[in-house]
Amino acid sequence: MTNENNAEKAMSVEDVRAYSENYNMGSAARANHVAANAAVKNGVIKAATSYEGTRELTHDFSIELKQGSITDQQRSGRCWMFASLNTLRYELMHRWKLEDFEFSETYLFFWDKFEKSNTYLENVLATLDEPTESRTFEAINAYPADDGGWWQMFANLVNKYGLMPKSAYPESANSKDSDAFTQYLTTKLHQDAIELRERHSKGASIDELRTLKKRYMEDIYRICVIALGEPPAKFDWRARTKDDEDDDKTEAQKSGPKFDKASKTSDGSTQLDSAKTDANNKSDNAQGESGIDERKQIVEHDITPLEFYHKYVPVDVNDFVTLCNNPMKERTFYTNYELKYSTNVAESGDLSFTNVPIDVLRQAAVDQVKAGHPIWFACDCMQYCVRDGGYFSKQAVRVDELFGTDFNIDKANGLKYGDYPSNHAMTITGVNLDENGKPNRWKIENSWGKSTGTDGYYVADGEWFDQFVTEVIIRKEFLDAKTLKATQAEPVKLDPWQTLSARCE
């Protein structure tokens, strides 16, 4: 093509001059200069934050769930895991009357890295004859052991490995800041994939390759242990319950753990015995005259993670389903979709998502919160987010006013063109219903620590929820009959690059 023909594609000096003149012309010039001063000095989000929009989006809700302390994923992509554990810890805390509780995120992080590595190598074995430049192999090879995930990945890990309190397996430098660990784990996995494919090209059998893969996994285990520490097979746990004025136990407490009461020995030390709490052990005497905390305790010795999960978590992770809202015409509603190569645990199978209209997804979320249960959800957290103060709202972030242009991509096209991908998971712990019973504000527990939002919590308005929330995890009991039937249908299989949902980090 000649330079003459290329010239018509270029932005000319005259074009740029005209744009500059329009920018600096007349009444628009003042608004443009004020906007530029604000944005250059403070950044786009702060410059676009509307005091009117934030004032209208109050942090009060008609229904709120009392949750534990705010958690912090720090410099890692474990939001999906934190949100999942925050959902379950609420249920555990309220069943066993604990003031606060936190699961070990590092424990599941360890097994997720280990299982993703195995799944990656299995996927390599399943695609030995695929060209490395094929779309399938590129999808498999892109992120063999990244931090991201979905609720169903979490369920896979819990089913296989159980759970434990954070005290049994605390954070490490590489769980709080996972980049270097993930980088070299990925490099090792790519090296293993290269060798598997080269040996295949020289005639090695699949049995020989799988034997080699198991040797590779010993290296992977060692890398994970050195980075994170070896997970304990058994652990001890002790927790004090909240004061109980009438000293009644729930049915679960009666049949579950052993409650110990602190007592003072003749030498002044404190010991634990299984003596029954007497009628004098009321809330106003939980800390006795001696200053000893005499609240009842749950005590476990040498309990396994699976035993802990089955004994203390009062919900089954398999009783939840993933509802998504993808209004693209290529993704029909009330259809169950399965995403190929999506699992983290090879033997668990690929992940499924039931696509429903937004009003169905929204109502299921309202019903679950009204019944007293938090909700794991996925969204595009980068859209219209004010970290200072904690807002998700197009009325709070007026980039349209700042830049003097509209931003009107609908949800279907936002997903199709990759502008609204799900990239973050959080927990819904409250909702405000208007006079017609419709949600206009959602209370959101984040995992970015207490320094963001309002003490770690955010509020999202109803418009933002409808446009940028892509998935919610709902207990089956809160599904209408049509949706429940759709979740049980034979899934339509999608290739990993076909748009439906994306891993959260």
Short mmCIF file of C-alpha atoms in Angstrom, two decimals:
data_model
loop_
_atom_site.label_atom_id
_atom_site.label_comp_id
_atom_site.label_asym_id
_atom_site.label_seq_id
_atom_site.Cartn_x
_atom_site.Cartn_y
_atom_site.Cartn_z
CA MET A 1 0.00 0.00 0.00
CA THR A 2 1.35 3.43 -0.92
CA ASN A 3 2.12 6.21 1.51
CA GLU A 4 -0.58 8.24 -0.20
CA ASN A 5 -3.21 5.66 0.69
CA ASN A 6 -1.86 5.34 4.24
CA ALA A 7 -2.14 9.09 4.74
CA GLU A 8 -5.92 8.95 4.99
CA LYS A 9 -5.59 6.72 8.06
CA ALA A 10 -3.46 9.18 9.96
CA MET A 11 -4.49 11.92 12.35
CA SER A 12 -3.31 15.12 10.69
CA VAL A 13 -1.83 18.22 12.26
CA GLU A 14 -4.99 20.06 11.19
CA ASP A 15 -7.18 17.50 13.04
CA VAL A 16 -5.22 17.92 16.26
CA ARG A 17 -5.27 21.72 15.93
CA ALA A 18 -9.06 21.67 15.55
CA TYR A 19 -9.46 19.42 18.60
CA SER A 20 -7.30 21.77 20.66
CA GLU A 21 -9.26 24.82 19.54
CA ASN A 22 -12.56 23.17 20.49
CA TYR A 23 -11.15 22.13 23.87
CA ASN A 24 -10.12 25.68 24.65
CA MET A 25 -13.09 27.45 23.09
CA GLY A 26 -15.85 29.39 24.80
CA SER A 27 -17.75 28.23 27.87
CA ALA A 28 -16.48 24.66 27.55
CA ALA A 29 -12.92 25.80 28.18
CA ARG A 30 -13.56 26.66 31.83
CA ALA A 31 -15.14 23.26 32.57
CA ASN A 32 -12.35 21.44 30.74
CA HIS A 33 -9.64 23.32 32.62
CA VAL A 34 -11.28 22.72 36.01
CA ALA A 35 -11.66 19.02 35.20
CA ALA A 36 -8.03 18.78 34.05
CA ASN A 37 -6.75 20.51 37.19
CA ALA A 38 -8.69 18.09 39.37
CA ALA A 39 -7.72 14.95 37.43
CA VAL A 40 -4.04 15.76 36.98
CA LYS A 41 -3.65 16.60 40.66
CA ASN A 42 -5.83 13.90 42.23
CA GLY A 43 -6.34 11.14 39.67
CA VAL A 44 -9.43 10.26 37.67
CA ILE A 45 -11.48 8.54 40.38
CA LYS A 46 -11.05 11.24 43.02
CA ALA A 47 -11.67 13.97 40.48
CA ALA A 48 -14.84 12.23 39.28
CA THR A 49 -16.21 11.38 42.75
CA SER A 50 -19.55 13.09 43.27
CA TYR A 51 -20.31 14.33 46.77
CA GLU A 52 -24.00 14.22 45.89
CA GLY A 53 -23.79 10.61 44.74
CA THR A 54 -21.89 9.46 47.81
CA ARG A 55 -24.21 11.33 50.18
CA GLU A 56 -27.20 9.53 48.74
CA LEU A 57 -25.53 6.13 49.09
CA THR A 58 -25.65 5.76 52.86
CA HIS A 59 -24.04 2.89 54.76
CA ASP A 60 -27.22 1.77 56.48
CA PHE A 61 -29.36 -1.22 55.56
CA SER A 62 -32.72 -2.66 56.50
CA ILE A 63 -31.15 -6.14 56.76
CA GLU A 64 -27.60 -6.64 58.05
CA LEU A 65 -25.71 -9.77 59.07
CA LYS A 66 -23.25 -9.57 61.95
CA GLN A 67 -19.91 -10.71 60.59
CA GLY A 68 -16.44 -11.18 62.08
CA SER A 69 -13.39 -8.98 61.65
CA ILE A 70 -12.42 -7.74 58.19
CA THR A 71 -9.89 -9.96 56.44
CA ASP A 72 -7.04 -8.95 54.14
CA GLN A 73 -5.79 -10.90 51.12
CA GLN A 74 -2.90 -8.42 50.83
CA ARG A 75 -0.77 -8.76 47.65
CA SER A 76 -2.32 -11.98 46.42
CA GLY A 77 -5.15 -12.98 44.09
CA ARG A 78 -7.06 -15.00 46.68
CA CYS A 79 -10.25 -12.90 46.81
CA TRP A 80 -12.41 -15.87 45.73
CA MET A 81 -10.98 -17.93 48.58
CA PHE A 82 -11.35 -15.16 51.17
CA ALA A 83 -14.94 -14.49 50.08
CA SER A 84 -15.75 -18.20 50.28
CA LEU A 85 -14.23 -18.57 53.73
CA ASN A 86 -15.94 -15.38 54.91
CA THR A 87 -19.25 -16.89 53.81
CA LEU A 88 -18.64 -20.09 55.80
CA ARG A 89 -17.14 -18.44 58.88
CA TYR A 90 -20.33 -16.47 59.37
CA GLU A 91 -22.26 -19.73 59.57
CA LEU A 92 -19.70 -21.28 61.94
CA MET A 93 -19.57 -18.24 64.24
CA HIS A 94 -23.32 -18.07 64.63
CA ARG A 95 -23.80 -21.79 65.09
CA TRP A 96 -21.16 -22.02 67.82
CA LYS A 97 -21.66 -18.55 69.35
CA LEU A 98 -18.16 -17.24 68.68
CA GLU A 99 -17.33 -13.54 68.85
CA ASP A 100 -14.93 -13.85 65.93
CA PHE A 101 -13.26 -16.48 63.80
CA GLU A 102 -11.06 -16.76 60.73
CA PHE A 103 -10.24 -19.83 58.67
CA SER A 104 -6.72 -20.47 57.43
CA GLU A 105 -6.62 -19.09 53.90
CA THR A 106 -3.04 -20.31 53.50
CA TYR A 107 -4.14 -23.91 54.03
CA LEU A 108 -6.42 -23.89 50.99
CA PHE A 109 -3.94 -21.72 49.08
CA PHE A 110 -1.33 -24.48 49.48
CA TRP A 111 -3.62 -27.21 48.19
CA ASP A 112 -4.96 -25.01 45.39
CA LYS A 113 -1.44 -24.44 44.05
CA PHE A 114 -0.66 -28.15 44.36
CA GLU A 115 -3.92 -29.28 42.71
CA LYS A 116 -3.77 -26.68 39.93
CA SER A 117 -0.27 -27.91 39.13
CA ASN A 118 -1.49 -31.50 38.84
CA THR A 119 -4.48 -30.43 36.74
CA TYR A 120 -2.23 -28.41 34.42
CA LEU A 121 0.04 -31.39 33.80
CA GLU A 122 -2.99 -33.64 33.24
CA ASN A 123 -4.32 -31.12 30.72
CA VAL A 124 -0.93 -31.20 29.00
CA LEU A 125 -1.18 -34.99 28.79
CA ALA A 126 -4.70 -34.66 27.35
CA THR A 127 -3.50 -32.30 24.58
CA LEU A 128 -0.14 -33.79 23.60
CA ASP A 129 -0.96 -33.59 19.90
CA GLU A 130 -2.27 -30.03 20.03
CA PRO A 131 0.07 -27.44 18.49
CA THR A 132 1.43 -25.09 21.12
CA GLU A 133 -0.11 -22.21 19.15
CA SER A 134 -3.58 -23.75 19.12
CA ARG A 135 -6.24 -21.82 20.97
CA THR A 136 -6.90 -24.76 23.29
CA PHE A 137 -3.29 -25.22 24.33
CA GLU A 138 -2.77 -21.48 24.73
CA ALA A 139 -5.75 -21.40 27.13
CA ILE A 140 -4.39 -24.34 29.13
CA ASN A 141 -0.84 -23.01 29.18
CA ALA A 142 -1.53 -19.38 30.02
CA TYR A 143 -1.98 -19.57 33.81
CA PRO A 144 -1.12 -23.06 35.03
CA ALA A 145 -1.08 -22.22 38.73
CA ASP A 146 -2.29 -18.66 39.15
CA ASP A 147 -4.00 -17.34 42.29
CA GLY A 148 -7.45 -16.85 40.76
CA GLY A 149 -10.54 -18.98 41.10
CA TRP A 150 -14.27 -19.51 41.53
CA TRP A 151 -16.50 -20.75 44.35
CA GLN A 152 -16.62 -24.23 42.84
CA MET A 153 -12.83 -24.45 43.01
CA PHE A 154 -13.16 -23.65 46.70
CA ALA A 155 -15.77 -26.39 47.12
CA ASN A 156 -13.45 -28.87 45.40
CA LEU A 157 -10.68 -28.09 47.87
CA VAL A 158 -12.92 -28.25 50.93
CA ASN A 159 -14.40 -31.58 49.85
CA LYS A 160 -10.94 -33.09 49.47
CA TYR A 161 -8.89 -31.36 52.18
CA GLY A 162 -11.29 -29.87 54.71
CA LEU A 163 -10.70 -26.64 56.64
CA MET A 164 -8.81 -25.39 59.66
CA PRO A 165 -8.64 -22.23 61.77
CA LYS A 166 -6.03 -19.63 60.93
CA SER A 167 -4.23 -20.31 64.21
CA ALA A 168 -3.33 -23.80 62.96
CA TYR A 169 -1.71 -22.59 59.73
CA PRO A 170 -1.15 -18.81 59.63
CA GLU A 171 -0.10 -16.58 56.76
CA SER A 172 3.41 -16.60 55.30
CA ALA A 173 5.37 -14.06 53.29
CA ASN A 174 4.52 -15.96 50.09
CA SER A 175 0.79 -16.20 50.77
CA LYS A 176 0.60 -12.48 51.52
CA ASP A 177 2.66 -11.57 48.45
CA SER A 178 2.43 -14.47 46.01
CA ASP A 179 4.06 -13.12 42.84
CA ALA A 180 7.53 -14.68 43.13
CA PHE A 181 6.19 -18.01 44.38
CA THR A 182 3.69 -18.19 41.52
CA GLN A 183 6.27 -17.06 38.96
CA TYR A 184 8.74 -19.85 39.67
CA LEU A 185 6.07 -22.47 40.20
CA THR A 186 4.75 -21.55 36.74
CA THR A 187 8.23 -21.75 35.22
CA LYS A 188 8.74 -25.20 36.70
CA LEU A 189 5.39 -26.38 35.33
CA HIS A 190 6.20 -25.06 31.87
CA GLN A 191 9.51 -26.90 32.03
CA ASP A 192 7.66 -30.11 32.95
CA ALA A 193 5.19 -29.60 30.10
CA ILE A 194 8.03 -29.18 27.61
CA GLU A 195 9.60 -32.44 28.69
CA LEU A 196 6.30 -34.35 28.60
CA ARG A 197 5.56 -33.17 25.08
CA GLU A 198 9.11 -33.87 23.88
CA ARG A 199 9.05 -37.39 25.30
CA HIS A 200 5.67 -37.96 23.67
CA SER A 201 7.11 -36.89 20.31
CA LYS A 202 9.82 -39.54 20.79
CA GLY A 203 7.28 -42.31 21.38
CA ALA A 204 6.82 -42.48 25.16
CA SER A 205 3.53 -44.09 26.23
CA ILE A 206 0.89 -42.29 28.27
CA ASP A 207 1.63 -44.59 31.23
CA GLU A 208 5.30 -43.66 31.07
CA LEU A 209 4.41 -39.98 30.89
CA ARG A 210 2.02 -40.18 33.82
CA THR A 211 4.70 -41.90 35.91
CA LEU A 212 7.01 -39.03 35.01
CA LYS A 213 4.28 -36.55 35.95
CA LYS A 214 4.06 -38.07 39.43
CA ARG A 215 7.79 -37.50 39.87
CA TYR A 216 7.32 -33.90 38.77
CA MET A 217 4.60 -33.47 41.40
CA GLU A 218 7.11 -34.35 44.11
CA ASP A 219 9.10 -31.27 43.03
CA ILE A 220 5.90 -29.23 43.05
CA TYR A 221 5.06 -30.39 46.58
CA ARG A 222 8.54 -29.44 47.77
CA ILE A 223 8.24 -25.97 46.19
CA CYS A 224 4.88 -25.40 47.88
CA VAL A 225 6.15 -26.57 51.27
CA ILE A 226 9.27 -24.41 51.11
CA ALA A 227 7.19 -21.37 50.12
CA LEU A 228 4.27 -21.83 52.52
CA GLY A 229 5.25 -24.43 55.13
CA GLU A 230 3.86 -27.93 55.28
CA PRO A 231 0.14 -28.08 56.20
CA PRO A 232 -0.55 -29.93 59.44
CA ALA A 233 -2.39 -33.24 59.13
CA LYS A 234 -3.93 -32.68 62.58
CA PHE A 235 -4.16 -29.70 64.90
CA ASP A 236 -5.50 -28.47 68.23
CA TRP A 237 -8.17 -25.80 68.50
CA ARG A 238 -9.54 -23.79 71.36
CA ALA A 239 -12.23 -21.11 71.14
CA ARG A 240 -14.21 -19.18 73.74
CA THR A 241 -17.92 -18.76 73.14
CA LYS A 242 -19.92 -15.61 73.60
CA ASP A 243 -21.57 -15.11 76.98
CA ASP A 244 -24.96 -16.78 77.14
CA GLU A 245 -27.26 -15.26 79.70
CA ASP A 246 -29.71 -18.16 79.87
CA ASP A 247 -26.94 -20.79 79.45
CA ASP A 248 -28.92 -22.63 76.80
CA LYS A 249 -27.06 -24.60 74.16
CA THR A 250 -28.23 -25.08 70.62
CA GLU A 251 -28.89 -28.64 69.48
CA ALA A 252 -25.67 -28.55 67.51
CA GLN A 253 -23.74 -27.51 70.59
CA LYS A 254 -25.28 -30.28 72.67
CA SER A 255 -24.18 -32.96 70.23
CA GLY A 256 -20.97 -31.37 69.01
CA PRO A 257 -17.88 -30.15 70.82
CA LYS A 258 -16.78 -30.46 74.41
CA PHE A 259 -17.23 -27.24 76.35
CA ASP A 260 -14.60 -26.59 78.99
CA LYS A 261 -14.83 -24.11 81.81
CA ALA A 262 -11.81 -22.31 83.17
CA SER A 263 -11.23 -22.90 86.88
CA LYS A 264 -8.60 -21.81 89.35
CA THR A 265 -6.38 -24.38 91.06
CA SER A 266 -4.97 -24.17 94.57
CA ASP A 267 -1.69 -22.74 93.26
CA GLY A 268 -3.44 -19.97 91.37
CA SER A 269 -2.89 -21.34 87.86
CA THR A 270 -5.70 -21.89 85.40
CA GLN A 271 -6.77 -25.29 84.15
CA LEU A 272 -9.58 -26.50 81.93
CA ASP A 273 -12.07 -29.12 82.96
CA SER A 274 -15.30 -30.37 81.49
CA ALA A 275 -17.37 -29.30 84.46
CA LYS A 276 -20.79 -27.98 83.58
CA THR A 277 -21.21 -24.24 83.59
CA ASP A 278 -23.33 -23.44 86.61
CA ALA A 279 -26.14 -20.96 86.89
CA ASN A 280 -23.81 -18.30 88.30
CA ASN A 281 -21.72 -18.18 85.12
CA LYS A 282 -23.73 -15.36 83.56
CA SER A 283 -22.61 -12.76 81.06
CA ASP A 284 -21.92 -10.19 83.77
CA ASN A 285 -19.62 -12.67 85.52
CA ALA A 286 -17.88 -14.11 82.44
CA GLN A 287 -14.72 -12.48 83.70
CA GLY A 288 -14.78 -13.33 87.39
CA GLU A 289 -13.46 -11.44 90.37
CA SER A 290 -10.02 -12.94 89.74
CA GLY A 291 -9.92 -11.49 86.22
CA ILE A 292 -9.91 -14.95 84.65
CA ASP A 293 -12.04 -15.34 81.54
CA GLU A 294 -14.57 -17.97 82.58
CA ARG A 295 -16.54 -18.18 79.37
CA LYS A 296 -17.19 -21.66 78.02
CA GLN A 297 -14.63 -23.06 75.63
CA ILE A 298 -14.60 -25.40 72.69
CA VAL A 299 -11.53 -27.62 72.85
CA GLU A 300 -10.25 -30.03 70.22
CA HIS A 301 -7.06 -32.08 70.17
CA ASP A 302 -5.59 -33.84 67.13
CA ILE A 303 -8.52 -33.09 64.86
CA THR A 304 -8.06 -33.42 61.10
CA PRO A 305 -9.09 -30.67 58.66
CA LEU A 306 -11.87 -32.85 57.21
CA GLU A 307 -13.13 -33.70 60.68
CA PHE A 308 -13.10 -30.01 61.56
CA TYR A 309 -15.09 -29.09 58.46
CA HIS A 310 -17.73 -31.78 58.95
CA LYS A 311 -18.04 -31.15 62.69
CA TYR A 312 -18.02 -27.37 62.92
CA VAL A 313 -19.17 -25.91 59.60
CA PRO A 314 -22.98 -26.15 59.60
CA VAL A 315 -23.39 -26.00 55.82
CA ASP A 316 -22.39 -28.33 53.00
CA VAL A 317 -20.41 -26.62 50.24
CA ASN A 318 -22.15 -28.95 47.77
CA ASP A 319 -25.56 -27.45 48.59
CA PHE A 320 -24.74 -24.24 46.71
CA VAL A 321 -25.11 -23.53 43.00
CA THR A 322 -23.54 -20.90 40.79
CA LEU A 323 -25.99 -18.53 39.12
CA CYS A 324 -24.59 -16.17 36.52
CA ASN A 325 -26.14 -13.35 34.56
CA ASN A 326 -24.75 -13.08 31.04
CA PRO A 327 -27.34 -11.39 28.78
CA MET A 328 -25.41 -11.97 25.54
CA LYS A 329 -27.74 -13.47 22.92
CA GLU A 330 -25.22 -16.32 22.50
CA ARG A 331 -25.82 -17.35 26.16
CA THR A 332 -29.45 -18.29 26.66
CA PHE A 333 -31.14 -17.97 30.02
CA TYR A 334 -32.10 -21.03 32.08
CA THR A 335 -29.22 -22.93 30.50
CA ASN A 336 -26.56 -24.79 32.42
CA TYR A 337 -23.07 -24.20 30.97
CA GLU A 338 -19.86 -26.08 31.66
CA LEU A 339 -16.51 -24.43 31.02
CA LYS A 340 -13.84 -26.76 29.65
CA TYR A 341 -10.47 -26.91 31.44
CA SER A 342 -11.84 -24.85 34.32
CA THR A 343 -11.33 -27.07 37.34
CA ASN A 344 -8.49 -26.92 39.83
CA VAL A 345 -8.88 -30.52 41.11
CA ALA A 346 -8.49 -32.87 38.16
CA GLU A 347 -10.84 -35.62 39.35
CA SER A 348 -13.64 -33.19 40.26
CA GLY A 349 -14.61 -32.30 36.69
CA ASP A 350 -15.17 -28.94 35.06
CA LEU A 351 -17.20 -26.13 36.60
CA SER A 352 -20.81 -25.37 35.74
CA PHE A 353 -22.73 -22.07 35.71
CA THR A 354 -26.49 -21.63 35.31
CA ASN A 355 -27.34 -18.49 33.35
CA VAL A 356 -30.47 -16.66 34.54
CA PRO A 357 -32.10 -13.24 34.05
CA ILE A 358 -30.87 -10.53 36.40
CA ASP A 359 -34.21 -10.29 38.23
CA VAL A 360 -34.00 -14.01 39.09
CA LEU A 361 -30.42 -13.68 40.31
CA ARG A 362 -31.28 -10.55 42.28
CA GLN A 363 -34.33 -12.09 43.97
CA ALA A 364 -32.43 -15.21 44.98
CA ALA A 365 -29.79 -12.98 46.57
CA VAL A 366 -32.42 -10.97 48.48
CA ASP A 367 -34.13 -14.14 49.73
CA GLN A 368 -30.88 -15.63 50.98
CA VAL A 369 -29.82 -12.49 52.87
CA LYS A 370 -33.31 -12.08 54.33
CA ALA A 371 -33.05 -15.64 55.64
CA GLY A 372 -29.81 -14.73 57.41
CA HIS A 373 -27.13 -16.11 55.12
CA PRO A 374 -24.30 -14.19 53.39
CA ILE A 375 -23.57 -14.54 49.67
CA TRP A 376 -20.39 -15.08 47.67
CA PHE A 377 -20.51 -13.04 44.46
CA ALA A 378 -18.27 -12.12 41.53
CA CYS A 379 -18.14 -8.76 39.78
CA ASP A 380 -16.00 -6.26 37.92
CA CYS A 381 -14.73 -4.36 40.95
CA MET A 382 -12.84 -1.82 38.82
CA GLN A 383 -16.02 -0.21 37.56
CA TYR A 384 -17.15 2.96 39.35
CA CYS A 385 -15.35 2.13 42.58
CA VAL A 386 -14.43 4.67 45.27
CA ARG A 387 -12.05 2.91 47.64
CA ASP A 388 -11.99 5.83 50.07
CA GLY A 389 -15.36 5.60 51.75
CA GLY A 390 -16.35 2.37 49.99
CA TYR A 391 -18.75 2.97 47.09
CA PHE A 392 -19.70 1.04 43.96
CA SER A 393 -21.94 3.37 41.99
CA LYS A 394 -22.13 5.18 38.66
CA GLN A 395 -23.75 8.07 40.55
CA ALA A 396 -20.75 8.27 42.85
CA VAL A 397 -18.10 8.13 40.10
CA ARG A 398 -19.19 10.66 37.47
CA VAL A 399 -16.56 10.07 34.81
CA ASP A 400 -19.18 11.16 32.30
CA GLU A 401 -19.22 14.61 33.87
CA LEU A 402 -15.43 14.72 34.29
CA PHE A 403 -14.65 13.84 30.66
CA GLY A 404 -17.75 15.39 29.09
CA THR A 405 -18.84 12.22 27.29
CA ASP A 406 -21.10 9.26 27.94
CA PHE A 407 -20.12 5.73 29.01
CA ASN A 408 -23.11 3.63 28.02
CA ILE A 409 -21.98 0.09 27.15
CA ASP A 410 -24.73 -2.31 28.19
CA LYS A 411 -23.95 -5.47 30.16
CA ALA A 412 -24.15 -7.86 27.20
CA ASN A 413 -21.65 -5.88 25.14
CA GLY A 414 -19.53 -5.13 28.18
CA LEU A 415 -19.07 -8.90 28.63
CA LYS A 416 -18.72 -9.64 24.93
CA TYR A 417 -16.01 -7.03 24.40
CA GLY A 418 -14.21 -7.80 27.66
CA ASP A 419 -14.94 -4.46 29.29
CA TYR A 420 -16.89 -5.87 32.29
CA PRO A 421 -15.12 -9.14 33.12
CA SER A 422 -15.57 -10.63 36.56
CA ASN A 423 -12.28 -10.06 38.34
CA HIS A 424 -13.05 -9.95 42.04
CA ALA A 425 -15.13 -11.89 44.56
CA MET A 426 -16.61 -10.48 47.76
CA THR A 427 -19.36 -11.27 50.25
CA ILE A 428 -22.80 -9.69 50.53
CA THR A 429 -23.70 -9.24 54.20
CA GLY A 430 -26.66 -6.90 54.00
CA VAL A 431 -29.29 -5.29 51.80
CA ASN A 432 -31.58 -2.29 51.97
CA LEU A 433 -35.09 -2.79 50.59
CA ASP A 434 -37.19 0.16 49.46
CA GLU A 435 -40.89 0.61 50.18
CA ASN A 436 -41.68 -1.85 47.38
CA GLY A 437 -39.30 -4.50 48.68
CA LYS A 438 -36.75 -3.90 45.90
CA PRO A 439 -33.05 -3.76 46.80
CA ASN A 440 -31.49 -0.34 46.29
CA ARG A 441 -28.31 -0.83 48.34
CA TRP A 442 -26.14 -3.84 49.12
CA LYS A 443 -23.67 -4.15 51.99
CA ILE A 444 -20.43 -5.72 50.80
CA GLU A 445 -17.67 -7.26 52.88
CA ASN A 446 -14.37 -6.97 51.06
CA SER A 447 -11.02 -8.65 51.73
CA TRP A 448 -8.76 -5.63 51.25
CA GLY A 449 -8.32 -4.89 54.96
CA LYS A 450 -9.89 -2.17 57.09
CA SER A 451 -8.01 0.70 55.44
CA THR A 452 -10.25 0.67 52.35
CA GLY A 453 -13.96 1.34 52.21
CA THR A 454 -15.64 2.11 55.51
CA ASP A 455 -13.72 -0.15 57.91
CA GLY A 456 -13.42 -2.67 55.07
CA TYR A 457 -17.07 -2.55 53.99
CA TYR A 458 -18.51 -1.14 50.77
CA VAL A 459 -21.97 -0.20 49.62
CA ALA A 460 -23.21 -0.85 46.07
CA ASP A 461 -26.35 0.65 44.62
CA GLY A 462 -28.95 -1.39 42.77
CA GLU A 463 -27.94 -0.16 39.32
CA TRP A 464 -24.30 -1.15 39.87
CA PHE A 465 -25.31 -4.59 41.13
CA ASP A 466 -27.43 -5.29 38.07
CA GLN A 467 -24.78 -4.15 35.60
CA PHE A 468 -21.51 -5.40 37.07
CA VAL A 469 -22.34 -8.46 39.19
CA THR A 470 -21.87 -11.60 37.10
CA GLU A 471 -22.23 -14.48 39.58
CA VAL A 472 -23.82 -15.28 42.93
CA ILE A 473 -23.58 -18.50 44.93
CA ILE A 474 -27.02 -19.49 46.19
CA ARG A 475 -28.21 -22.25 48.50
CA LYS A 476 -30.55 -24.54 46.61
CA GLU A 477 -33.44 -23.85 48.99
CA PHE A 478 -33.65 -20.26 47.74
CA LEU A 479 -34.05 -21.16 44.06
CA ASP A 480 -37.40 -21.08 42.30
CA ALA A 481 -38.50 -24.31 40.62
CA LYS A 482 -37.56 -23.22 37.10
CA THR A 483 -34.06 -22.18 38.12
CA LEU A 484 -33.49 -25.31 40.20
CA LYS A 485 -34.48 -27.46 37.24
CA ALA A 486 -32.05 -25.55 35.01
CA THR A 487 -29.17 -26.20 37.43
CA GLN A 488 -29.82 -29.94 37.12
CA ALA A 489 -29.91 -30.02 33.30
CA GLU A 490 -27.18 -31.53 31.15
CA PRO A 491 -24.67 -28.71 30.65
CA VAL A 492 -23.76 -27.09 27.36
CA LYS A 493 -19.97 -27.23 27.08
CA LEU A 494 -18.04 -24.05 26.32
CA ASP A 495 -14.43 -23.67 25.26
CA PRO A 496 -12.27 -21.77 27.76
CA TRP A 497 -12.13 -18.67 25.55
CA GLN A 498 -15.91 -18.44 25.09
CA THR A 499 -17.38 -15.65 27.17
CA LEU A 500 -19.37 -16.62 30.23
CA SER A 501 -17.46 -15.79 33.40
CA ALA A 502 -13.86 -15.30 34.43
CA ARG A 503 -11.70 -16.28 37.38
CA CYS A 504 -11.62 -13.82 40.25
CA GLU A 505 -8.42 -12.50 41.77
#
